[in-house]
XYZ file of N, CA and C in Angstrom:
180
model
N -70.745 -25.526 -20.986
C -70.786 -24.291 -20.233
C -71.864 -24.405 -19.156
N -71.516 -24.016 -17.982
C -72.465 -24.044 -16.874
C -73.114 -22.674 -16.768
N -74.417 -22.689 -16.725
C -75.146 -21.427 -16.603
C -75.667 -21.286 -15.179
N -75.593 -20.118 -14.662
C -76.170 -19.834 -13.353
C -76.694 -18.408 -13.364
N -77.606 -18.186 -12.492
C -78.225 -16.866 -12.468
C -77.327 -15.856 -11.756
N -77.491 -14.639 -12.111
C -76.748 -13.554 -11.465
C -77.135 -13.467 -9.992
N -78.389 -13.776 -9.710
C -78.875 -13.709 -8.334
C -78.134 -14.725 -7.450
N -77.925 -15.934 -7.960
C -77.218 -16.950 -7.182
C -75.787 -16.507 -6.904
N -75.185 -15.887 -7.883
C -73.818 -15.402 -7.722
C -73.750 -14.303 -6.662
N -74.728 -13.431 -6.657
C -74.769 -12.362 -5.657
C -75.005 -12.923 -4.254
N -75.866 -13.925 -4.151
C -76.114 -14.538 -2.849
C -74.844 -15.192 -2.313
N -74.084 -15.827 -3.203
C -72.836 -16.480 -2.814
C -71.855 -15.455 -2.246
N -71.796 -14.293 -2.859
C -70.880 -13.247 -2.406
C -71.296 -12.666 -1.058
N -72.582 -12.730 -0.750
C -73.093 -12.123 0.482
C -73.033 -13.052 1.690
N -72.557 -14.270 1.499
C -72.441 -15.179 2.632
C -71.419 -14.625 3.631
N -71.605 -14.925 4.922
C -70.699 -14.383 5.948
C -69.375 -15.155 6.014
N -68.526 -14.968 5.016
C -67.281 -15.732 4.893
C -66.358 -15.517 6.088
N -66.270 -14.302 6.565
C -65.382 -14.019 7.696
C -65.826 -14.797 8.934
N -67.121 -14.836 9.158
C -67.649 -15.585 10.305
C -67.402 -17.083 10.141
N -67.553 -17.600 8.910
C -67.274 -19.015 8.650
C -65.821 -19.348 8.983
N -64.891 -18.516 8.508
C -63.464 -18.759 8.767
C -63.161 -18.701 10.258
N -63.746 -17.732 10.946
C -63.510 -17.570 12.384
C -64.031 -18.787 13.156
N -65.242 -19.227 12.833
C -65.821 -20.371 13.536
C -65.009 -21.640 13.303
N -64.595 -21.854 12.073
C -63.810 -23.044 11.766
C -62.453 -22.990 12.465
N -61.826 -21.831 12.466
C -60.534 -21.676 13.131
C -60.658 -21.964 14.627
N -61.720 -21.490 15.244
C -61.934 -21.746 16.674
C -62.090 -23.239 16.952
N -62.855 -23.915 16.111
C -63.021 -25.356 16.292
C -61.692 -26.086 16.125
N -60.917 -25.684 15.134
C -59.614 -26.314 14.920
C -58.688 -26.077 16.107
N -58.739 -24.903 16.691
C -57.933 -24.621 17.886
C -58.366 -25.484 19.057
N -59.656 -25.688 19.192
C -60.155 -26.527 20.280
C -59.703 -27.970 20.110
N -59.668 -28.450 18.860
C -59.166 -29.804 18.591
C -57.694 -29.881 18.988
N -56.917 -28.900 18.580
C -55.489 -28.876 18.909
C -55.264 -28.908 20.420
N -56.011 -28.082 21.149
C -55.845 -28.029 22.602
C -56.243 -29.348 23.256
N -57.317 -29.965 22.764
C -57.762 -31.239 23.325
C -56.710 -32.321 23.108
N -56.115 -32.358 21.921
C -55.069 -33.344 21.639
C -53.830 -33.053 22.486
N -53.511 -31.789 22.660
C -52.321 -31.397 23.434
C -52.392 -31.877 24.877
N -53.577 -31.840 25.456
C -53.717 -32.288 26.848
C -54.061 -33.772 26.941
N -54.191 -34.435 25.800
C -54.436 -35.870 25.794
C -55.892 -36.274 25.847
N -56.789 -35.349 25.634
C -58.220 -35.652 25.669
C -58.687 -36.039 24.254
N -58.418 -37.283 23.872
C -58.706 -37.729 22.510
C -60.202 -37.874 22.241
N -60.955 -38.205 23.260
C -62.404 -38.309 23.076
C -63.003 -36.953 22.711
N -62.567 -35.922 23.405
C -63.034 -34.559 23.112
C -62.568 -34.123 21.725
N -61.339 -34.456 21.366
C -60.806 -34.090 20.051
C -61.628 -34.742 18.945
N -61.945 -36.009 19.111
C -62.734 -36.719 18.099
C -64.134 -36.122 17.991
N -64.713 -35.767 19.117
C -66.035 -35.146 19.126
C -66.016 -33.810 18.378
N -64.978 -33.031 18.603
C -64.855 -31.746 17.914
C -64.612 -31.937 16.420
N -63.851 -32.969 16.055
C -63.624 -33.248 14.639
C -64.936 -33.599 13.940
N -65.765 -34.369 14.608
C -67.074 -34.697 14.037
C -67.905 -33.435 13.848
N -67.802 -32.533 14.802
C -68.514 -31.262 14.706
C -68.026 -30.459 13.500
N -66.722 -30.485 13.261
C -66.170 -29.797 12.089
C -66.710 -30.422 10.810
N -66.740 -31.745 10.742
C -67.216 -32.431 9.538
C -68.653 -32.062 9.205
N -69.443 -31.838 10.245
C -70.857 -31.537 10.039
C -71.147 -30.045 9.899
N -70.152 -29.211 10.145
C -70.397 -27.772 10.171
C -70.608 -27.185 8.781
N -71.513 -26.248 8.721
C -71.789 -25.532 7.473
C -70.575 -24.725 7.048
N -69.894 -24.137 8.006
C -68.721 -23.311 7.700
C -67.663 -24.124 6.969
N -67.384 -25.320 7.458
C -66.365 -26.160 6.822
C -66.787 -26.567 5.420
N -68.047 -26.842 5.242
C -68.527 -27.249 3.915
C -68.431 -26.118 2.911
N -68.771 -24.920 3.324
C -68.678 -23.786 2.404
C -67.229 -23.442 2.085
N -66.348 -23.589 3.067
C -64.949 -23.229 2.859
C -64.146 -24.322 2.156
N -64.691 -25.525 2.101
C -63.966 -26.639 1.458
C -63.870 -26.464 -0.039
């Protein structure tokens, strides 16, 4: 059994989940648009940004 404090659980619930989803969605749209116009360097750069983003890590 994993034990955790009630405080940690409350902090988890108070994270700005809506903002995380919005930011990640915007980045994903930018990747899509970059690939659509053939700008693969920009797409790869944005993908790296997604990999490093806090929003993506929390939502994963």
